[in-house]
mmCIF file of C-alpha atoms in Angstrom:
data_model
loop_
_atom_site.group_PDB
_atom_site.id
_atom_site.type_symbol
_atom_site.label_atom_id
_atom_site.label_comp_id
_atom_site.label_asym_id
_atom_site.label_seq_id
_atom_site.Cartn_x
_atom_site.Cartn_y
_atom_site.Cartn_z
ATOM 1 C CA MET A 1 107.641 -16.805 -9.520
ATOM 2 C CA ASP A 2 107.204 -16.868 -6.314
ATOM 3 C CA ILE A 3 104.808 -13.448 -5.325
ATOM 4 C CA ALA A 4 106.824 -12.920 -2.242
ATOM 5 C CA THR A 5 109.783 -12.578 -4.959
ATOM 6 C CA ALA A 6 108.372 -11.126 -7.626
ATOM 7 C CA PRO A 7 108.800 -7.311 -8.729
ATOM 8 C CA SER A 8 105.987 -5.554 -7.860
ATOM 9 C CA PRO A 9 103.998 -3.101 -10.627
ATOM 10 C CA ARG A 10 104.096 0.274 -8.808
ATOM 11 C CA ALA A 11 100.915 0.866 -6.951
ATOM 12 C CA PHE A 12 97.755 3.550 -8.667
ATOM 13 C CA ILE A 13 96.950 4.570 -4.798
ATOM 14 C CA GLY A 14 100.246 6.548 -2.714
ATOM 15 C CA VAL A 15 98.125 6.837 0.539
ATOM 16 C CA SER A 16 95.233 5.320 2.666
ATOM 17 C CA GLU A 17 94.013 7.040 5.253
ATOM 18 C CA VAL A 18 91.629 6.902 7.996
ATOM 19 C CA TRP A 19 89.956 10.165 9.763
ATOM 20 C CA VAL A 20 87.061 9.797 13.020
ATOM 21 C CA PRO A 21 85.171 12.086 14.465
ATOM 22 C CA GLU A 22 86.212 12.689 17.990
ATOM 23 C CA GLY A 23 83.698 15.950 19.216
ATOM 24 C CA ASP A 24 83.167 18.800 15.836
ATOM 25 C CA ARG A 25 86.761 17.132 14.228
ATOM 26 C CA LEU A 26 88.204 14.537 12.393
ATOM 27 C CA VAL A 27 90.913 13.392 13.919
ATOM 28 C CA HIS A 28 93.781 11.079 12.358
ATOM 29 C CA ALA A 29 93.123 6.973 12.960
ATOM 30 C CA GLY A 30 95.383 5.237 10.720
ATOM 31 C CA GLY A 31 97.018 4.917 7.564
ATOM 32 C CA ALA A 32 99.776 3.624 5.281
ATOM 33 C CA TYR A 33 102.155 6.147 3.476
ATOM 34 C CA GLY A 34 105.019 3.787 2.582
ATOM 35 C CA ALA A 35 108.121 5.622 2.120
ATOM 36 C CA MET A 36 106.009 9.555 2.354
ATOM 37 C CA GLY A 37 106.942 10.236 6.244
ATOM 38 C CA ALA A 38 106.833 13.689 5.842
ATOM 39 C CA PHE A 39 103.224 13.530 4.506
ATOM 40 C CA GLU A 40 101.996 10.725 7.213
ATOM 41 C CA GLU A 41 103.882 13.565 10.021
ATOM 42 C CA ALA A 42 101.916 16.911 8.465
ATOM 43 C CA SER A 43 99.009 14.228 8.157
ATOM 44 C CA ARG A 44 99.094 13.252 12.197
ATOM 45 C CA ARG A 45 99.582 16.619 13.048
ATOM 46 C CA VAL A 46 95.951 18.282 11.743
ATOM 47 C CA SER A 47 92.425 17.661 11.876
ATOM 48 C CA PHE A 48 89.522 19.285 10.501
ATOM 49 C CA GLY A 49 86.121 20.298 11.239
ATOM 50 C CA ARG A 50 82.845 20.036 9.122
ATOM 51 C CA GLY A 51 83.773 21.218 6.097
ATOM 52 C CA GLU A 52 87.370 21.910 6.322
ATOM 53 C CA GLY A 53 89.694 19.950 4.140
ATOM 54 C CA LEU A 54 88.862 17.040 2.180
ATOM 55 C CA PRO A 55 87.681 14.437 4.998
ATOM 56 C CA GLY A 56 85.509 17.709 6.537
ATOM 57 C CA LYS A 57 84.233 17.981 3.181
ATOM 58 C CA ALA A 58 82.903 15.025 2.811
ATOM 59 C CA TRP A 59 81.527 14.968 5.897
ATOM 60 C CA ALA A 60 79.801 17.979 5.719
ATOM 61 C CA GLU A 61 78.095 17.125 2.134
ATOM 62 C CA ALA A 62 77.467 13.545 3.026
ATOM 63 C CA ARG A 63 78.799 12.765 0.303
ATOM 64 C CA PRO A 64 81.883 10.900 -1.616
ATOM 65 C CA VAL A 65 83.903 13.466 -3.111
ATOM 66 C CA VAL A 66 87.162 13.608 -5.542
ATOM 67 C CA LEU A 67 89.583 16.374 -5.584
ATOM 68 C CA LYS A 68 91.812 15.796 -8.936
ATOM 69 C CA GLY A 69 94.154 18.892 -8.054
ATOM 70 C CA PHE A 70 95.020 20.833 -4.670
ATOM 71 C CA ASP A 71 96.466 24.159 -5.766
ATOM 72 C CA GLY A 72 93.726 27.081 -5.511
ATOM 73 C CA SER A 73 91.582 24.274 -3.359
ATOM 74 C CA TYR A 74 90.498 23.647 -0.513
ATOM 75 C CA PHE A 75 92.771 21.062 1.043
ATOM 76 C CA GLN A 76 94.888 21.888 3.727
ATOM 77 C CA ARG A 77 98.257 19.978 3.068
ATOM 78 C CA THR A 78 99.430 20.645 -0.322
ATOM 79 C CA GLU A 79 102.795 21.680 0.423
ATOM 80 C CA ALA A 80 103.459 18.100 1.666
ATOM 81 C CA ALA A 81 101.454 16.679 -0.506
ATOM 82 C CA LYS A 82 102.876 18.397 -3.508
ATOM 83 C CA ALA A 83 106.861 17.273 -2.186
ATOM 84 C CA ALA A 84 105.150 13.246 -2.067
ATOM 85 C CA GLY A 85 104.703 13.234 -5.332
ATOM 86 C CA LEU A 86 100.700 12.969 -4.873
ATOM 87 C CA THR A 87 97.993 15.417 -6.743
ATOM 88 C CA SER A 88 94.565 14.197 -6.169
ATOM 89 C CA ALA A 89 92.398 12.628 -3.540
ATOM 90 C CA VAL A 90 89.118 10.845 -3.360
ATOM 91 C CA ALA A 91 87.515 10.629 0.383
ATOM 92 C CA LEU A 92 84.582 7.907 0.825
ATOM 93 C CA PRO A 93 82.085 8.674 3.949
ATOM 94 C CA VAL A 94 81.225 6.033 6.251
ATOM 95 C CA PHE A 95 77.799 6.554 7.876
ATOM 96 C CA ALA A 96 75.784 4.496 9.456
ATOM 97 C CA GLY A 97 71.971 5.110 9.465
ATOM 98 C CA GLU A 98 72.562 9.171 9.908
ATOM 99 C CA THR A 99 75.817 8.743 12.044
ATOM 100 C CA LEU A 100 79.419 9.333 10.649
ATOM 101 C CA LYS A 101 81.242 6.749 11.741
ATOM 102 C CA ALA A 102 84.710 8.256 9.234
ATOM 103 C CA VAL A 103 86.308 9.373 6.572
ATOM 104 C CA LEU A 104 88.029 6.636 3.988
ATOM 105 C CA VAL A 105 90.633 9.063 2.318
ATOM 106 C CA VAL A 106 92.870 7.780 -0.576
ATOM 107 C CA LEU A 107 95.323 9.872 -2.122
ATOM 108 C CA CYS A 108 97.083 9.465 -5.969
ATOM 109 C CA GLY A 109 99.886 10.247 -8.182
ATOM 110 C CA ASP A 110 99.932 11.316 -11.555
ATOM 111 C CA ASP A 111 101.926 10.768 -14.556
ATOM 112 C CA GLU A 112 102.142 9.640 -18.257
ATOM 113 C CA THR A 113 101.528 6.294 -17.439
ATOM 114 C CA THR A 114 99.614 5.568 -13.786
ATOM 115 C CA THR A 115 96.197 4.360 -15.591
ATOM 116 C CA GLY A 116 93.338 3.389 -13.528
ATOM 117 C CA ALA A 117 90.000 4.703 -11.996
ATOM 118 C CA ILE A 118 88.116 6.272 -8.677
ATOM 119 C CA GLU A 119 84.781 7.122 -9.716
ATOM 120 C CA VAL A 120 81.612 8.665 -8.200
ATOM 121 C CA TRP A 121 78.206 7.987 -9.934
ATOM 122 C CA ALA A 122 75.264 9.499 -8.480
ATOM 123 C CA GLU A 123 71.711 9.269 -8.612
ATOM 124 C CA HIS A 124 69.796 12.093 -11.105
ATOM 125 C CA ASP A 125 65.759 11.338 -12.191
ATOM 126 C CA GLY A 126 66.610 7.603 -11.862
ATOM 127 C CA LEU A 127 69.869 7.494 -13.600
ATOM 128 C CA LEU A 128 73.191 6.912 -12.381
ATOM 129 C CA LEU A 129 75.205 9.718 -14.293
ATOM 130 C CA LEU A 130 78.817 10.760 -12.855
ATOM 131 C CA ASP A 131 79.629 13.251 -10.532
ATOM 132 C CA ASP A 132 83.420 12.750 -11.221
ATOM 133 C CA GLY A 133 86.439 10.522 -10.806
ATOM 134 C CA TYR A 134 89.700 9.747 -11.236
ATOM 135 C CA TYR A 135 91.623 8.358 -14.253
ATOM 136 C CA GLY A 136 95.633 9.370 -14.246
ATOM 137 C CA ALA A 137 96.567 8.544 -18.081
ATOM 138 C CA ALA A 138 93.200 7.245 -18.855
ATOM 139 C CA LYS A 139 91.865 10.625 -20.398
ATOM 140 C CA HIS A 140 90.179 9.101 -23.113
ATOM 141 C CA PHE A 141 88.183 5.758 -20.782
ATOM 142 C CA GLU A 142 87.364 9.279 -18.987
ATOM 143 C CA TRP A 143 85.584 10.743 -21.631
ATOM 144 C CA VAL A 144 84.186 7.884 -22.371
ATOM 145 C CA SER A 145 82.615 8.177 -18.755
ATOM 146 C CA GLN A 146 81.705 11.116 -18.721
ATOM 147 C CA HIS A 147 79.447 10.741 -21.453
ATOM 148 C CA THR A 148 77.732 7.365 -19.821
ATOM 149 C CA HIS A 149 74.826 7.256 -17.874
ATOM 150 C CA PHE A 150 73.268 3.729 -15.678
ATOM 151 C CA PRO A 151 69.825 2.709 -14.845
ATOM 152 C CA LYS A 152 69.474 0.523 -12.512
ATOM 153 C CA GLY A 153 71.180 -2.823 -12.916
ATOM 154 C CA GLN A 154 73.869 -2.186 -15.814
ATOM 155 C CA GLY A 155 77.093 -2.071 -15.407
ATOM 156 C CA LEU A 156 78.640 -2.231 -12.631
ATOM 157 C CA PRO A 157 77.308 0.945 -11.729
ATOM 158 C CA GLY A 158 73.858 -0.327 -12.088
ATOM 159 C CA GLY A 159 74.499 -3.663 -10.658
ATOM 160 C CA VAL A 160 75.789 -2.332 -7.563
ATOM 161 C CA TRP A 161 73.111 0.234 -7.293
ATOM 162 C CA ALA A 162 69.995 -2.402 -7.771
ATOM 163 C CA ALA A 163 71.463 -5.210 -5.717
ATOM 164 C CA GLN A 164 72.819 -2.532 -2.916
ATOM 165 C CA THR A 165 75.874 -4.767 -2.853
ATOM 166 C CA PRO A 166 79.433 -4.511 -3.920
ATOM 167 C CA MET A 167 80.223 -6.620 -7.533
ATOM 168 C CA LEU A 168 83.421 -7.505 -8.366
ATOM 169 C CA PHE A 169 83.865 -7.770 -12.874
ATOM 170 C CA ARG A 170 86.877 -9.104 -13.981
ATOM 171 C CA ASP A 171 88.388 -8.694 -17.610
ATOM 172 C CA LEU A 172 86.367 -5.274 -17.910
ATOM 173 C CA GLY A 173 88.078 -5.231 -21.828
ATOM 174 C CA SER A 174 86.072 -8.333 -22.813
ATOM 175 C CA GLY A 175 83.313 -8.622 -20.338
ATOM 176 C CA TYR A 176 79.881 -8.489 -21.976
ATOM 177 C CA ARG A 177 78.646 -6.867 -18.248
ATOM 178 C CA PHE A 178 80.713 -4.021 -18.629
ATOM 179 C CA ILE A 179 79.772 -1.921 -20.717
ATOM 180 C CA ARG A 180 82.699 0.521 -21.030
ATOM 181 C CA SER A 181 84.418 -2.696 -22.343
ATOM 182 C CA GLU A 182 86.135 -1.724 -25.290
ATOM 183 C CA SER A 183 87.467 1.806 -23.947
ATOM 184 C CA ALA A 184 88.236 -0.115 -20.650
ATOM 185 C CA GLY A 185 90.411 -2.122 -23.026
ATOM 186 C CA ALA A 186 92.238 -0.004 -24.534
ATOM 187 C CA ALA A 187 93.448 1.683 -21.225
ATOM 188 C CA GLY A 188 94.010 -1.429 -19.952
ATOM 189 C CA LEU A 189 92.515 -1.965 -17.395
ATOM 190 C CA THR A 190 91.351 -5.423 -16.231
ATOM 191 C CA THR A 191 89.395 -5.379 -12.441
ATOM 192 C CA GLY A 192 86.422 -3.715 -10.691
ATOM 193 C CA LEU A 193 85.321 -3.574 -7.761
ATOM 194 C CA GLY A 194 81.650 -1.316 -7.314
ATOM 195 C CA LEU A 195 80.859 -0.577 -3.957
ATOM 196 C CA PRO A 196 77.529 1.691 -2.255
ATOM 197 C CA VAL A 197 77.786 4.804 -0.390
ATOM 198 C CA PRO A 198 75.132 5.089 1.752
ATOM 199 C CA VAL A 199 74.627 8.417 3.219
ATOM 200 C CA PRO A 200 71.831 10.523 5.068
ATOM 201 C CA GLY A 201 68.738 11.751 2.756
ATOM 202 C CA GLY A 202 68.424 8.987 0.436
ATOM 203 C CA ARG A 203 70.457 9.633 -2.524
ATOM 204 C CA ALA A 204 72.067 7.046 -4.358
ATOM 205 C CA TYR A 205 75.830 6.710 -4.593
ATOM 206 C CA VAL A 206 78.279 4.484 -6.315
ATOM 207 C CA ALA A 207 82.207 4.490 -6.225
ATOM 208 C CA THR A 208 84.092 1.949 -8.270
ATOM 209 C CA LEU A 209 87.813 1.180 -8.036
ATOM 210 C CA LEU A 210 88.964 0.165 -11.390
ATOM 211 C CA SER A 211 92.331 -1.422 -11.582
ATOM 212 C CA ALA A 212 94.980 -1.995 -14.141
ATOM 213 C CA ARG A 213 97.523 -4.298 -14.793
ATOM 214 C CA GLY A 214 100.813 -2.006 -14.561
ATOM 215 C CA THR A 215 99.392 0.249 -12.154
ATOM 216 C CA PRO A 216 97.064 -1.641 -10.527
ATOM 217 C CA ILE A 217 94.674 -0.081 -7.782
ATOM 218 C CA ALA A 218 94.588 -3.468 -5.710
ATOM 219 C CA ARG A 219 96.320 -7.112 -6.187
ATOM 220 C CA ARG A 220 94.227 -8.574 -4.315
ATOM 221 C CA PHE A 221 89.977 -8.061 -4.331
ATOM 222 C CA GLU A 222 87.847 -9.500 -1.063
ATOM 223 C CA ILE A 223 84.241 -8.913 -0.560
ATOM 224 C CA TRP A 224 82.348 -9.861 2.704
ATOM 225 C CA ASP A 225 79.154 -10.406 3.288
ATOM 226 C CA ALA A 226 78.225 -9.605 7.475
ATOM 227 C CA ARG A 227 74.129 -9.636 6.899
ATOM 228 C CA GLU A 228 73.026 -12.070 9.418
ATOM 229 C CA ALA A 229 70.694 -13.743 7.694
ATOM 230 C CA ARG A 230 72.734 -15.501 5.523
ATOM 231 C CA LEU A 231 75.383 -16.289 8.262
ATOM 232 C CA GLY A 232 72.534 -17.604 10.880
ATOM 233 C CA LYS A 233 73.906 -17.906 14.418
ATOM 234 C CA GLU A 234 77.349 -18.571 14.063
ATOM 235 C CA GLY A 235 78.125 -14.732 13.665
ATOM 236 C CA GLY A 236 81.069 -12.706 11.521
ATOM 237 C CA ALA A 237 81.454 -12.182 8.641
ATOM 238 C CA VAL A 238 81.983 -15.087 5.258
ATOM 239 C CA LEU A 239 83.819 -14.302 2.357
ATOM 240 C CA THR A 240 81.786 -14.472 -0.687
ATOM 241 C CA ASP A 241 84.072 -13.293 -3.371
ATOM 242 C CA GLY A 242 87.556 -11.896 -4.285
ATOM 243 C CA LEU A 243 89.970 -11.755 -6.894
ATOM 244 C CA CYS A 244 93.433 -12.234 -6.116
ATOM 245 C CA GLU A 245 97.059 -12.865 -8.811
ATOM 246 C CA ARG A 246 98.013 -15.660 -6.844
ATOM 247 C CA GLU A 247 96.762 -19.339 -8.124
ATOM 248 C CA GLY A 248 94.482 -21.824 -5.869
ATOM 249 C CA PRO A 249 90.957 -20.599 -3.991
ATOM 250 C CA LEU A 250 90.408 -17.589 -1.921
ATOM 251 C CA TRP A 251 90.369 -19.676 1.287
ATOM 252 C CA ASN A 252 92.516 -23.162 2.274
ATOM 253 C CA GLU A 253 92.906 -23.828 6.468
ATOM 254 C CA ASP A 254 95.360 -21.286 6.602
ATOM 255 C CA SER A 255 93.298 -18.700 4.928
ATOM 256 C CA PRO A 256 89.631 -19.202 6.311
ATOM 257 C CA ARG A 257 86.704 -18.609 4.508
ATOM 258 C CA ARG A 258 84.938 -16.887 7.770
ATOM 259 C CA ALA A 259 85.993 -13.915 10.437
ATOM 260 C CA GLN A 260 85.148 -13.518 13.927
ATOM 261 C CA ILE A 261 84.411 -10.328 15.515
ATOM 262 C CA TRP A 262 87.836 -8.898 15.921
ATOM 263 C CA GLN A 263 89.859 -10.924 14.416
ATOM 264 C CA GLY A 264 92.008 -9.823 12.412
ATOM 265 C CA PRO A 265 91.234 -6.787 10.014
ATOM 266 C CA ILE A 266 88.088 -7.653 8.922
ATOM 267 C CA GLY A 267 87.060 -8.649 12.621
ATOM 268 C CA GLN A 268 88.279 -5.390 13.773
ATOM 269 C CA VAL A 269 86.115 -3.842 10.827
ATOM 270 C CA LEU A 270 83.071 -5.681 12.243
ATOM 271 C CA GLY A 271 83.871 -4.677 16.073
ATOM 272 C CA SER A 272 84.132 -0.765 15.623
ATOM 273 C CA GLY A 273 82.023 -0.293 12.244
ATOM 274 C CA LEU A 274 85.114 1.951 11.659
ATOM 275 C CA PRO A 275 87.818 0.809 8.114
ATOM 276 C CA VAL A 276 91.161 -0.156 8.559
ATOM 277 C CA VAL A 277 94.288 0.054 7.505
ATOM 278 C CA SER A 278 96.735 -2.199 8.158
ATOM 279 C CA TRP A 279 100.311 -2.212 6.458
ATOM 280 C CA GLY A 280 103.652 -3.819 6.844
ATOM 281 C CA GLY A 281 104.216 -7.046 8.678
ATOM 282 C CA THR A 282 101.242 -7.635 10.242
ATOM 283 C CA LEU A 283 100.180 -8.748 6.077
ATOM 284 C CA ALA A 284 101.142 -11.682 4.266
ATOM 285 C CA ALA A 285 103.926 -11.803 2.269
ATOM 286 C CA GLY A 286 104.205 -10.101 -1.002
ATOM 287 C CA TYR A 287 101.383 -7.203 0.512
ATOM 288 C CA SER A 288 102.159 -3.881 1.914
ATOM 289 C CA THR A 289 98.844 -2.575 2.472
ATOM 290 C CA MET A 290 95.445 -3.524 3.176
ATOM 291 C CA VAL A 291 91.956 -1.424 3.354
ATOM 292 C CA ALA A 292 88.679 -2.778 4.639
ATOM 293 C CA LEU A 293 85.686 -0.515 4.467
ATOM 294 C CA PRO A 294 82.555 -1.715 5.502
ATOM 295 C CA ILE A 295 79.331 -0.754 3.883
ATOM 296 C CA HIS A 296 76.369 -0.191 5.990
ATOM 297 C CA ARG A 297 72.425 -0.232 6.027
ATOM 298 C CA GLY A 298 70.981 1.233 8.293
ATOM 299 C CA GLU A 299 73.233 1.063 11.607
ATOM 300 C CA GLU A 300 74.359 -2.313 11.057
ATOM 301 C CA ILE A 301 77.161 -3.251 9.005
ATOM 302 C CA ALA A 302 76.350 -5.809 5.824
ATOM 303 C CA HIS A 303 79.327 -5.583 3.554
ATOM 304 C CA ILE A 304 83.202 -5.299 3.926
ATOM 305 C CA VAL A 305 85.192 -4.884 0.477
ATOM 306 C CA ALA A 306 89.113 -5.301 1.090
ATOM 307 C CA TRP A 307 91.533 -4.316 -1.158
ATOM 308 C CA TYR A 308 95.911 -5.200 -0.722
ATOM 309 C CA ILE A 309 98.204 -3.788 -2.355
#
C-alpha cells in the first residue's frame, strides 16, 4: 500500500511548539497543533518569563523538564490543554554555549493504549540516572527505567553521553545494545533516538525518544552532521543516519543527502540556530509534521535531529 493512502497510526506526540527569548520573555515562535485550534490560540496569546510555566522553568533551571500532569502544577495553559486532551509535556532547552536560543515543547495525551517514551537522563556521580520520563501506557518499562543506570558508553543514553552525538537504535526489543530490550519488546517499543542536551554548567543530560508501532513518536527519523571537520569546504549539513517506514534509501536525487544553509527546514535550522516545526503542505506526502532540533557544541551547531509524524 502506498504511504500516501495507507492509514497512519495515531501519533504519540500531539503538539510540538517553539518558544524563543525576546527581551525577558519567551514568546511563541511556531508550532504544529493539528486539529487543536483552541489550544493553539491559547498558546499564541501567552508568553513566559524566566521560571514561569513549563518553557520558563526549562529556561530558568537550564535543563530539560518533564511534566507528567498539569493539575495543580506550574503549567499555565491547563484548561486549554485539558480541553484538547493533552495531559503531559516535555521541554527541551536549546543552548548555544551560555545563551538560550529556544525551548522546544512537545505535549502528549494519555490513555490506556498510548505507548512510547520521552526520557531525560541526568549525570549523577559518574552515571546517568533517569531524571524523569513520560511513558504513556508502558508502566512496566517505566519501572524498569527508574531502576536502571548507565555508565558512559553503555546502552543508548550512555552511548550518546560518551560520543556527545545523537544516536539511532533499531529493533529495541531484540537489539543486544539496548540494555532494556526485554521490557522494551514487551511494551512494543521498536526505535530509539538519543540526543545530548547541552546546557550551561557542564552537567550531562541525554534525552531519548522511544517509539512504538501502534502510537509512534515519528514515522521517520534523521540525524544530520553539521560539523565543519566532516563537511570540509562545502558547508551545510550531511544526512548520516536515519530510519523511515518507506522502502528504499533515505537519500536519492529527489531527496539529497546534503542540506545547505537556509534551504529547506534543515537549512533554516542551520541559518537560525533555532528549532523548526513544519506542518501541512510543505512536507512530503504522508507526513503531517516535521520537527528539526539543533544540537550545539559550544556556540556552533554540531548536529540536527529531525523527526516526521
